[in-house]
mmCIF file of N, CA and C in Angstrom:
data_model
loop_
_atom_site.group_PDB
_atom_site.id
_atom_site.type_symbol
_atom_site.label_atom_id
_atom_site.label_comp_id
_atom_site.label_asym_id
_atom_site.label_seq_id
_atom_site.Cartn_x
_atom_site.Cartn_y
_atom_site.Cartn_z
ATOM 1 N N MET C 1451 -163.625 19.107 68.504
ATOM 2 C CA MET C 1451 -164.585 20.076 68.033
ATOM 3 C C MET C 1451 -164.340 21.402 68.747
ATOM 4 N N GLU C 1452 -164.478 22.462 68.004
ATOM 5 C CA GLU C 1452 -164.280 23.801 68.568
ATOM 6 C C GLU C 1452 -165.298 24.055 69.685
ATOM 7 N N LYS C 1453 -164.845 24.675 70.739
ATOM 8 C CA LYS C 1453 -165.673 24.913 71.930
ATOM 9 C C LYS C 1453 -166.948 25.679 71.580
ATOM 10 N N ARG C 1454 -166.815 26.711 70.771
ATOM 11 C CA ARG C 1454 -167.972 27.545 70.446
ATOM 12 C C ARG C 1454 -169.020 26.753 69.649
ATOM 13 N N VAL C 1455 -168.569 25.873 68.767
ATOM 14 C CA VAL C 1455 -169.495 25.030 68.001
ATOM 15 C C VAL C 1455 -170.231 24.088 68.955
ATOM 16 N N PHE C 1456 -169.482 23.493 69.884
ATOM 17 C CA PHE C 1456 -170.091 22.598 70.867
ATOM 18 C C PHE C 1456 -171.117 23.353 71.713
ATOM 19 N N LEU C 1457 -170.785 24.570 72.121
ATOM 20 C CA LEU C 1457 -171.731 25.374 72.903
ATOM 21 C C LEU C 1457 -172.983 25.689 72.082
ATOM 22 N N GLY C 1458 -172.799 25.872 70.785
ATOM 23 C CA GLY C 1458 -173.951 26.073 69.902
ATOM 24 C C GLY C 1458 -174.859 24.856 69.883
ATOM 25 N N TYR C 1459 -174.252 23.679 69.821
ATOM 26 C CA TYR C 1459 -175.043 22.444 69.895
ATOM 27 C C TYR C 1459 -175.777 22.352 71.234
ATOM 28 N N LEU C 1460 -175.073 22.662 72.310
ATOM 29 C CA LEU C 1460 -175.721 22.630 73.625
ATOM 30 C C LEU C 1460 -176.930 23.554 73.646
ATOM 31 N N TYR C 1461 -176.753 24.738 73.096
ATOM 32 C CA TYR C 1461 -177.861 25.695 73.063
ATOM 33 C C TYR C 1461 -179.007 25.161 72.203
ATOM 34 N N ASP C 1462 -178.676 24.577 71.056
ATOM 35 C CA ASP C 1462 -179.714 24.027 70.177
ATOM 36 C C ASP C 1462 -180.538 22.956 70.890
ATOM 37 N N PHE C 1463 -179.866 22.105 71.651
ATOM 38 C CA PHE C 1463 -180.552 20.999 72.300
ATOM 39 C C PHE C 1463 -181.240 21.390 73.606
ATOM 40 N N TYR C 1464 -180.608 22.250 74.373
ATOM 41 C CA TYR C 1464 -181.105 22.524 75.725
ATOM 42 C C TYR C 1464 -181.484 23.977 75.975
ATOM 43 N N GLY C 1465 -181.356 24.822 74.995
ATOM 44 C CA GLY C 1465 -181.601 26.250 75.182
ATOM 45 C C GLY C 1465 -182.989 26.585 75.694
ATOM 46 N N GLU C 1466 -183.977 25.786 75.321
ATOM 47 C CA GLU C 1466 -185.342 26.048 75.771
ATOM 48 C C GLU C 1466 -185.505 25.859 77.275
ATOM 49 N N LEU C 1467 -184.518 25.259 77.916
ATOM 50 C CA LEU C 1467 -184.572 25.080 79.367
ATOM 51 C C LEU C 1467 -184.093 26.327 80.115
ATOM 52 N N LEU C 1468 -183.532 27.278 79.384
ATOM 53 C CA LEU C 1468 -183.118 28.555 79.976
ATOM 54 C C LEU C 1468 -184.323 29.495 80.005
ATOM 55 N N ASN C 1469 -184.274 30.493 80.904
ATOM 56 C CA ASN C 1469 -185.364 31.476 80.891
ATOM 57 C C ASN C 1469 -185.163 32.421 79.699
ATOM 58 N N ASP C 1470 -186.154 33.232 79.406
ATOM 59 C CA ASP C 1470 -186.121 34.086 78.212
ATOM 60 C C ASP C 1470 -184.909 35.018 78.194
ATOM 61 N N HIS C 1471 -184.623 35.625 79.335
ATOM 62 C CA HIS C 1471 -183.479 36.543 79.412
ATOM 63 C C HIS C 1471 -182.167 35.794 79.145
ATOM 64 N N GLN C 1472 -182.011 34.642 79.750
ATOM 65 C CA GLN C 1472 -180.799 33.841 79.538
ATOM 66 C C GLN C 1472 -180.680 33.433 78.074
ATOM 67 N N LYS C 1473 -181.784 32.995 77.490
ATOM 68 C CA LYS C 1473 -181.769 32.586 76.075
ATOM 69 C C LYS C 1473 -181.327 33.734 75.178
ATOM 70 N N GLU C 1474 -181.862 34.901 75.444
ATOM 71 C CA GLU C 1474 -181.545 36.067 74.614
ATOM 72 C C GLU C 1474 -180.058 36.399 74.688
ATOM 73 N N ILE C 1475 -179.534 36.519 75.888
ATOM 74 C CA ILE C 1475 -178.126 36.881 76.066
ATOM 75 C C ILE C 1475 -177.218 35.780 75.515
ATOM 76 N N TYR C 1476 -177.521 34.543 75.867
ATOM 77 C CA TYR C 1476 -176.666 33.429 75.461
ATOM 78 C C TYR C 1476 -176.659 33.270 73.940
ATOM 79 N N SER C 1477 -177.809 33.399 73.315
ATOM 80 C CA SER C 1477 -177.849 33.266 71.855
ATOM 81 C C SER C 1477 -177.110 34.420 71.175
ATOM 82 N N GLU C 1478 -177.176 35.613 71.747
ATOM 83 C CA GLU C 1478 -176.418 36.731 71.183
ATOM 84 C C GLU C 1478 -174.920 36.454 71.266
ATOM 85 N N TYR C 1479 -174.500 35.847 72.347
ATOM 86 C CA TYR C 1479 -173.077 35.562 72.541
ATOM 87 C C TYR C 1479 -172.617 34.373 71.687
ATOM 88 N N ILE C 1480 -173.357 33.282 71.722
ATOM 89 C CA ILE C 1480 -172.934 32.061 71.044
ATOM 90 C C ILE C 1480 -173.328 32.057 69.566
ATOM 91 N N LEU C 1481 -174.572 32.332 69.269
ATOM 92 C CA LEU C 1481 -175.053 32.218 67.890
ATOM 93 C C LEU C 1481 -174.778 33.452 67.049
ATOM 94 N N ASP C 1482 -174.974 34.643 67.655
ATOM 95 C CA ASP C 1482 -174.771 35.885 66.898
ATOM 96 C C ASP C 1482 -173.339 36.383 66.962
ATOM 97 N N ASP C 1483 -172.535 35.744 67.825
ATOM 98 C CA ASP C 1483 -171.108 36.054 67.970
ATOM 99 C C ASP C 1483 -170.850 37.507 68.370
ATOM 100 N N LEU C 1484 -171.745 38.039 69.213
ATOM 101 C CA LEU C 1484 -171.516 39.383 69.739
ATOM 102 C C LEU C 1484 -170.543 39.295 70.915
ATOM 103 N N SER C 1485 -169.793 40.353 71.107
ATOM 104 C CA SER C 1485 -168.859 40.374 72.231
ATOM 105 C C SER C 1485 -169.617 40.661 73.526
ATOM 106 N N LEU C 1486 -168.964 40.387 74.630
ATOM 107 C CA LEU C 1486 -169.572 40.687 75.931
ATOM 108 C C LEU C 1486 -169.889 42.171 76.036
ATOM 109 N N ASN C 1487 -168.973 43.003 75.558
ATOM 110 C CA ASN C 1487 -169.185 44.460 75.597
ATOM 111 C C ASN C 1487 -170.392 44.880 74.764
ATOM 112 N N GLU C 1488 -170.517 44.309 73.573
ATOM 113 C CA GLU C 1488 -171.643 44.657 72.704
ATOM 114 C C GLU C 1488 -172.975 44.284 73.371
ATOM 115 N N ILE C 1489 -173.014 43.103 73.952
ATOM 116 C CA ILE C 1489 -174.235 42.650 74.623
ATOM 117 C C ILE C 1489 -174.536 43.537 75.829
ATOM 118 N N ALA C 1490 -173.509 43.848 76.592
ATOM 119 C CA ALA C 1490 -173.686 44.699 77.775
ATOM 120 C C ALA C 1490 -174.245 46.061 77.384
ATOM 121 N N GLU C 1491 -173.685 46.669 76.358
ATOM 122 C CA GLU C 1491 -174.165 47.971 75.902
ATOM 123 C C GLU C 1491 -175.618 47.896 75.430
ATOM 124 N N GLU C 1492 -175.926 46.850 74.671
ATOM 125 C CA GLU C 1492 -177.273 46.688 74.128
ATOM 126 C C GLU C 1492 -178.326 46.533 75.233
ATOM 127 N N HIS C 1493 -177.944 45.871 76.321
ATOM 128 C CA HIS C 1493 -178.904 45.602 77.396
ATOM 129 C C HIS C 1493 -178.765 46.542 78.593
ATOM 130 N N GLY C 1494 -177.803 47.446 78.512
ATOM 131 C CA GLY C 1494 -177.625 48.421 79.589
ATOM 132 C C GLY C 1494 -177.159 47.803 80.892
ATOM 133 N N VAL C 1495 -176.294 46.802 80.783
ATOM 134 C CA VAL C 1495 -175.747 46.137 81.968
ATOM 135 C C VAL C 1495 -174.221 46.121 81.856
ATOM 136 N N SER C 1496 -173.579 45.655 82.893
ATOM 137 C CA SER C 1496 -172.118 45.612 82.862
ATOM 138 C C SER C 1496 -171.619 44.403 82.072
ATOM 139 N N ARG C 1497 -170.413 44.530 81.584
ATOM 140 C CA ARG C 1497 -169.757 43.427 80.889
ATOM 141 C C ARG C 1497 -169.640 42.228 81.822
ATOM 142 N N GLN C 1498 -169.343 42.493 83.084
ATOM 143 C CA GLN C 1498 -169.180 41.424 84.067
ATOM 144 C C GLN C 1498 -170.482 40.639 84.264
ATOM 145 N N SER C 1499 -171.597 41.342 84.282
ATOM 146 C CA SER C 1499 -172.870 40.638 84.473
ATOM 147 C C SER C 1499 -173.184 39.738 83.272
ATOM 148 N N VAL C 1500 -172.832 40.202 82.077
ATOM 149 C CA VAL C 1500 -173.023 39.372 80.884
ATOM 150 C C VAL C 1500 -172.103 38.153 80.959
ATOM 151 N N PHE C 1501 -170.855 38.388 81.335
ATOM 152 C CA PHE C 1501 -169.889 37.292 81.481
ATOM 153 C C PHE C 1501 -170.403 36.254 82.477
ATOM 154 N N ASP C 1502 -170.889 36.713 83.619
ATOM 155 C CA ASP C 1502 -171.396 35.808 84.650
ATOM 156 C C ASP C 1502 -172.599 35.006 84.146
ATOM 157 N N LEU C 1503 -173.500 35.673 83.445
ATOM 158 C CA LEU C 1503 -174.678 34.994 82.928
ATOM 159 C C LEU C 1503 -174.284 33.936 81.905
ATOM 160 N N VAL C 1504 -173.377 34.273 80.992
ATOM 161 C CA VAL C 1504 -172.918 33.318 79.980
ATOM 162 C C VAL C 1504 -172.252 32.120 80.654
ATOM 163 N N LYS C 1505 -171.459 32.392 81.671
ATOM 164 C CA LYS C 1505 -170.779 31.324 82.400
ATOM 165 C C LYS C 1505 -171.787 30.405 83.097
ATOM 166 N N ARG C 1506 -172.788 30.982 83.748
ATOM 167 C CA ARG C 1506 -173.817 30.185 84.432
ATOM 168 C C ARG C 1506 -174.630 29.349 83.432
ATOM 169 N N CYS C 1507 -174.975 29.966 82.320
ATOM 170 C CA CYS C 1507 -175.740 29.250 81.296
ATOM 171 C C CYS C 1507 -174.922 28.096 80.721
ATOM 172 N N THR C 1508 -173.658 28.364 80.448
ATOM 173 C CA THR C 1508 -172.786 27.314 79.909
ATOM 174 C C THR C 1508 -172.716 26.146 80.880
ATOM 175 N N LYS C 1509 -172.556 26.463 82.152
ATOM 176 C CA LYS C 1509 -172.483 25.409 83.169
ATOM 177 C C LYS C 1509 -173.785 24.610 83.208
ATOM 178 N N ALA C 1510 -174.911 25.284 83.159
ATOM 179 C CA ALA C 1510 -176.206 24.604 83.194
ATOM 180 C C ALA C 1510 -176.377 23.700 81.970
ATOM 181 N N LEU C 1511 -176.041 24.225 80.790
ATOM 182 C CA LEU C 1511 -176.187 23.440 79.563
ATOM 183 C C LEU C 1511 -175.253 22.230 79.566
ATOM 184 N N GLU C 1512 -174.029 22.413 80.075
ATOM 185 C CA GLU C 1512 -173.087 21.295 80.172
ATOM 186 C C GLU C 1512 -173.597 20.233 81.149
ATOM 187 N N GLU C 1513 -174.252 20.666 82.220
ATOM 188 C CA GLU C 1513 -174.823 19.711 83.180
ATOM 189 C C GLU C 1513 -175.971 18.923 82.547
ATOM 190 N N TYR C 1514 -176.800 19.590 81.739
ATOM 191 C CA TYR C 1514 -177.863 18.884 81.035
ATOM 192 C C TYR C 1514 -177.261 17.821 80.113
ATOM 193 N N GLU C 1515 -176.230 18.207 79.399
ATOM 194 C CA GLU C 1515 -175.580 17.266 78.477
ATOM 195 C C GLU C 1515 -174.957 16.107 79.235
ATOM 196 N N GLU C 1516 -174.365 16.398 80.373
ATOM 197 C CA GLU C 1516 -173.748 15.340 81.182
ATOM 198 C C GLU C 1516 -174.794 14.302 81.603
ATOM 199 N N LYS C 1517 -175.995 14.770 81.897
ATOM 200 C CA LYS C 1517 -177.055 13.863 82.343
ATOM 201 C C LYS C 1517 -177.776 13.177 81.185
ATOM 202 N N LEU C 1518 -177.962 13.884 80.086
ATOM 203 C CA LEU C 1518 -178.799 13.365 79.002
ATOM 204 C C LEU C 1518 -178.027 12.889 77.766
ATOM 205 N N SER C 1519 -176.865 13.445 77.533
ATOM 206 C CA SER C 1519 -175.988 13.058 76.408
ATOM 207 C C SER C 1519 -176.648 13.167 75.031
ATOM 208 N N LEU C 1520 -177.561 14.098 74.858
ATOM 209 C CA LEU C 1520 -178.233 14.235 73.570
ATOM 210 C C LEU C 1520 -177.290 14.696 72.465
ATOM 211 N N VAL C 1521 -176.416 15.634 72.774
ATOM 212 C CA VAL C 1521 -175.476 16.130 71.772
ATOM 213 C C VAL C 1521 -174.500 15.022 71.391
ATOM 214 N N GLU C 1522 -173.996 14.326 72.384
ATOM 215 C CA GLU C 1522 -173.058 13.223 72.120
ATOM 216 C C GLU C 1522 -173.699 12.179 71.205
ATOM 217 N N ARG C 1523 -174.924 11.797 71.512
ATOM 218 C CA ARG C 1523 -175.624 10.806 70.686
ATOM 219 C C ARG C 1523 -175.902 11.342 69.288
ATOM 220 N N PHE C 1524 -176.293 12.603 69.200
ATOM 221 C CA PHE C 1524 -176.543 13.230 67.906
ATOM 222 C C PHE C 1524 -175.290 13.195 67.034
ATOM 223 N N LEU C 1525 -174.161 13.596 67.622
ATOM 224 C CA LEU C 1525 -172.922 13.627 66.857
ATOM 225 C C LEU C 1525 -172.479 12.222 66.437
ATOM 226 N N LYS C 1526 -172.717 11.251 67.282
ATOM 227 C CA LYS C 1526 -172.381 9.864 66.951
ATOM 228 C C LYS C 1526 -173.232 9.373 65.781
ATOM 229 N N VAL C 1527 -174.529 9.621 65.838
ATOM 230 C CA VAL C 1527 -175.424 9.205 64.757
ATOM 231 C C VAL C 1527 -175.056 9.916 63.463
ATOM 232 N N LYS C 1528 -174.772 11.197 63.549
ATOM 233 C CA LYS C 1528 -174.396 11.970 62.360
ATOM 234 C C LYS C 1528 -173.126 11.408 61.725
ATOM 235 N N LYS C 1529 -172.162 11.040 62.553
ATOM 236 C CA LYS C 1529 -170.909 10.455 62.058
ATOM 237 C C LYS C 1529 -171.176 9.112 61.389
ATOM 238 N N GLU C 1530 -171.990 8.284 62.019
ATOM 239 C CA GLU C 1530 -172.284 6.968 61.465
ATOM 240 C C GLU C 1530 -173.062 7.068 60.152
ATOM 241 N N ILE C 1531 -173.953 8.022 60.055
ATOM 242 C CA ILE C 1531 -174.674 8.228 58.797
ATOM 243 C C ILE C 1531 -173.697 8.653 57.703
ATOM 244 N N GLY C 1532 -172.735 9.485 58.060
ATOM 245 C CA GLY C 1532 -171.699 9.863 57.104
ATOM 246 C C GLY C 1532 -170.900 8.660 56.619
ATOM 247 N N GLU C 1533 -170.615 7.748 57.532
ATOM 248 C CA GLU C 1533 -169.887 6.530 57.164
ATOM 249 C C GLU C 1533 -170.735 5.636 56.257
ATOM 250 N N ILE C 1534 -172.023 5.546 56.539
ATOM 251 C CA ILE C 1534 -172.919 4.788 55.670
ATOM 252 C C ILE C 1534 -172.918 5.390 54.271
ATOM 253 N N SER C 1535 -172.966 6.696 54.205
ATOM 254 C CA SER C 1535 -172.954 7.390 52.919
ATOM 255 C C SER C 1535 -171.665 7.101 52.150
ATOM 256 N N GLU C 1536 -170.536 7.139 52.849
ATOM 257 C CA GLU C 1536 -169.251 6.834 52.208
ATOM 258 C C GLU C 1536 -169.206 5.393 51.714
ATOM 259 N N LEU C 1537 -169.707 4.463 52.515
ATOM 260 C CA LEU C 1537 -169.740 3.056 52.100
ATOM 261 C C LEU C 1537 -170.645 2.857 50.888
ATOM 262 N N SER C 1538 -171.765 3.555 50.860
ATOM 263 C CA SER C 1538 -172.654 3.423 49.706
ATOM 264 C C SER C 1538 -172.012 3.995 48.454
ATOM 265 N N ASP C 1539 -171.227 5.062 48.602
ATOM 266 C CA ASP C 1539 -170.487 5.603 47.452
ATOM 267 C C ASP C 1539 -169.501 4.574 46.910
ATOM 268 N N ALA C 1540 -168.779 3.941 47.848
ATOM 269 C CA ALA C 1540 -167.808 2.916 47.440
ATOM 270 C C ALA C 1540 -168.525 1.732 46.788
ATOM 271 N N GLY C 1541 -169.659 1.332 47.361
ATOM 272 C CA GLY C 1541 -170.429 0.231 46.783
ATOM 273 C C GLY C 1541 -170.959 0.573 45.406
ATOM 274 N N THR C 1542 -171.442 1.794 45.251
ATOM 275 C CA THR C 1542 -171.931 2.236 43.947
ATOM 276 C C THR C 1542 -170.803 2.211 42.916
ATOM 277 N N LYS C 1543 -169.658 2.711 43.303
ATOM 278 C CA LYS C 1543 -168.504 2.732 42.395
ATOM 279 C C LYS C 1543 -168.147 1.306 41.968
ATOM 280 N N HIS C 1544 -168.100 0.394 42.931
ATOM 281 C CA HIS C 1544 -167.773 -0.996 42.623
ATOM 282 C C HIS C 1544 -168.843 -1.623 41.718
ATOM 283 N N ALA C 1545 -170.113 -1.328 42.007
ATOM 284 C CA ALA C 1545 -171.203 -1.869 41.189
ATOM 285 C C ALA C 1545 -171.123 -1.361 39.757
ATOM 286 N N ILE C 1546 -170.751 -0.103 39.590
ATOM 287 C CA ILE C 1546 -170.599 0.464 38.252
ATOM 288 C C ILE C 1546 -169.453 -0.228 37.526
ATOM 289 N N GLU C 1547 -168.334 -0.398 38.229
ATOM 290 C CA GLU C 1547 -167.159 -1.044 37.620
ATOM 291 C C GLU C 1547 -167.444 -2.482 37.203
ATOM 292 N N THR C 1548 -168.272 -3.181 37.962
ATOM 293 C CA THR C 1548 -168.569 -4.589 37.668
ATOM 294 C C THR C 1548 -169.836 -4.757 36.835
ATOM 295 N N GLY C 1549 -170.532 -3.659 36.578
ATOM 296 C CA GLY C 1549 -171.752 -3.727 35.777
ATOM 297 C C GLY C 1549 -172.943 -4.309 36.507
ATOM 298 N N ASP C 1550 -172.901 -4.308 37.829
ATOM 299 C CA ASP C 1550 -173.985 -4.865 38.656
ATOM 300 C C ASP C 1550 -175.034 -3.775 38.902
ATOM 301 N N THR C 1551 -176.008 -3.675 38.002
ATOM 302 C CA THR C 1551 -176.989 -2.592 38.096
ATOM 303 C C THR C 1551 -177.926 -2.751 39.292
ATOM 304 N N ASP C 1552 -178.207 -3.996 39.685
ATOM 305 C CA ASP C 1552 -179.069 -4.204 40.868
ATOM 306 C C ASP C 1552 -178.403 -3.635 42.112
ATOM 307 N N SER C 1553 -177.132 -3.957 42.307
ATOM 308 C CA SER C 1553 -176.404 -3.426 43.473
ATOM 309 C C SER C 1553 -176.269 -1.916 43.381
ATOM 310 N N GLN C 1554 -176.043 -1.418 42.181
ATOM 311 C CA GLN C 1554 -175.928 0.029 41.993
ATOM 312 C C GLN C 1554 -177.216 0.717 42.457
ATOM 313 N N ASP C 1555 -178.358 0.155 42.099
ATOM 314 C CA ASP C 1555 -179.646 0.729 42.521
ATOM 315 C C ASP C 1555 -179.790 0.701 44.038
ATOM 316 N N ILE C 1556 -179.377 -0.402 44.643
ATOM 317 C CA ILE C 1556 -179.470 -0.534 46.100
ATOM 318 C C ILE C 1556 -178.587 0.498 46.791
ATOM 319 N N PHE C 1557 -177.344 0.623 46.336
ATOM 320 C CA PHE C 1557 -176.431 1.583 46.954
ATOM 321 C C PHE C 1557 -176.894 3.022 46.732
ATOM 322 N N THR C 1558 -177.471 3.294 45.587
ATOM 323 C CA THR C 1558 -178.002 4.631 45.318
ATOM 324 C C THR C 1558 -179.152 4.938 46.280
ATOM 325 N N LYS C 1559 -180.007 3.955 46.516
ATOM 326 C CA LYS C 1559 -181.121 4.141 47.455
ATOM 327 C C LYS C 1559 -180.606 4.351 48.881
ATOM 328 N N ILE C 1560 -179.587 3.584 49.272
ATOM 329 C CA ILE C 1560 -178.990 3.756 50.600
ATOM 330 C C ILE C 1560 -178.427 5.165 50.742
ATOM 331 N N LYS C 1561 -177.757 5.644 49.715
ATOM 332 C CA LYS C 1561 -177.189 7.005 49.732
ATOM 333 C C LYS C 1561 -178.307 8.036 49.905
ATOM 334 N N GLU C 1562 -179.379 7.896 49.147
ATOM 335 C CA GLU C 1562 -180.508 8.828 49.249
ATOM 336 C C GLU C 1562 -181.104 8.813 50.653
ATOM 337 N N MET C 1563 -181.259 7.620 51.206
ATOM 338 C CA MET C 1563 -181.829 7.503 52.545
ATOM 339 C C MET C 1563 -180.922 8.139 53.584
ATOM 340 N N SER C 1564 -179.615 7.944 53.475
ATOM 341 C CA SER C 1564 -178.699 8.543 54.446
ATOM 342 C C SER C 1564 -178.715 10.063 54.344
ATOM 343 N N GLU C 1565 -178.846 10.589 53.133
ATOM 344 C CA GLU C 1565 -178.953 12.043 52.959
ATOM 345 C C GLU C 1565 -180.237 12.572 53.584
ATOM 346 N N ASN C 1566 -181.340 11.833 53.409
ATOM 347 C CA ASN C 1566 -182.623 12.239 53.985
ATOM 348 C C ASN C 1566 -182.554 12.255 55.518
ATOM 349 N N VAL C 1567 -181.958 11.228 56.087
ATOM 350 C CA VAL C 1567 -181.829 11.176 57.545
ATOM 351 C C VAL C 1567 -180.953 12.319 58.055
ATOM 352 N N THR C 1568 -179.864 12.598 57.341
ATOM 353 C CA THR C 1568 -178.978 13.701 57.734
ATOM 354 C C THR C 1568 -179.731 15.038 57.708
ATOM 355 N N GLU C 1569 -180.555 15.233 56.686
ATOM 356 C CA GLU C 1569 -181.332 16.471 56.620
ATOM 357 C C GLU C 1569 -182.307 16.587 57.785
ATOM 358 N N GLU C 1570 -182.856 15.471 58.219
ATOM 359 C CA GLU C 1570 -183.820 15.476 59.319
ATOM 360 C C GLU C 1570 -183.158 15.752 60.666
ATOM 361 N N LEU C 1571 -181.865 15.462 60.771
ATOM 362 C CA LEU C 1571 -181.188 15.724 62.027
ATOM 363 C C LEU C 1571 -181.084 17.214 62.223
#
């Protein structure tokens, strides 16, 4: 997974543990994709101070993940739900080919449920 995407997940899960100033700067860097220079100019600080803050925040968020593993578990569940969805597609296809309408209904319901769970994540 791309580093920036992973950092976005870290921010989504643990960002509320940062103070307001850290959240603002970090979200501008990670979520809004502003450069260090752009953030520095906007806040009237040096590029180095923004770099240091982003580095400290990243380290803190990575430490939270190391202890709690919420992102890792989230990604695992999301992957498994995707696999369930793929299996239900295959089951539906097989049920259609064999004319098994009861199984087709079951697989369709499983697909709907996996989509609902994915949306809730």
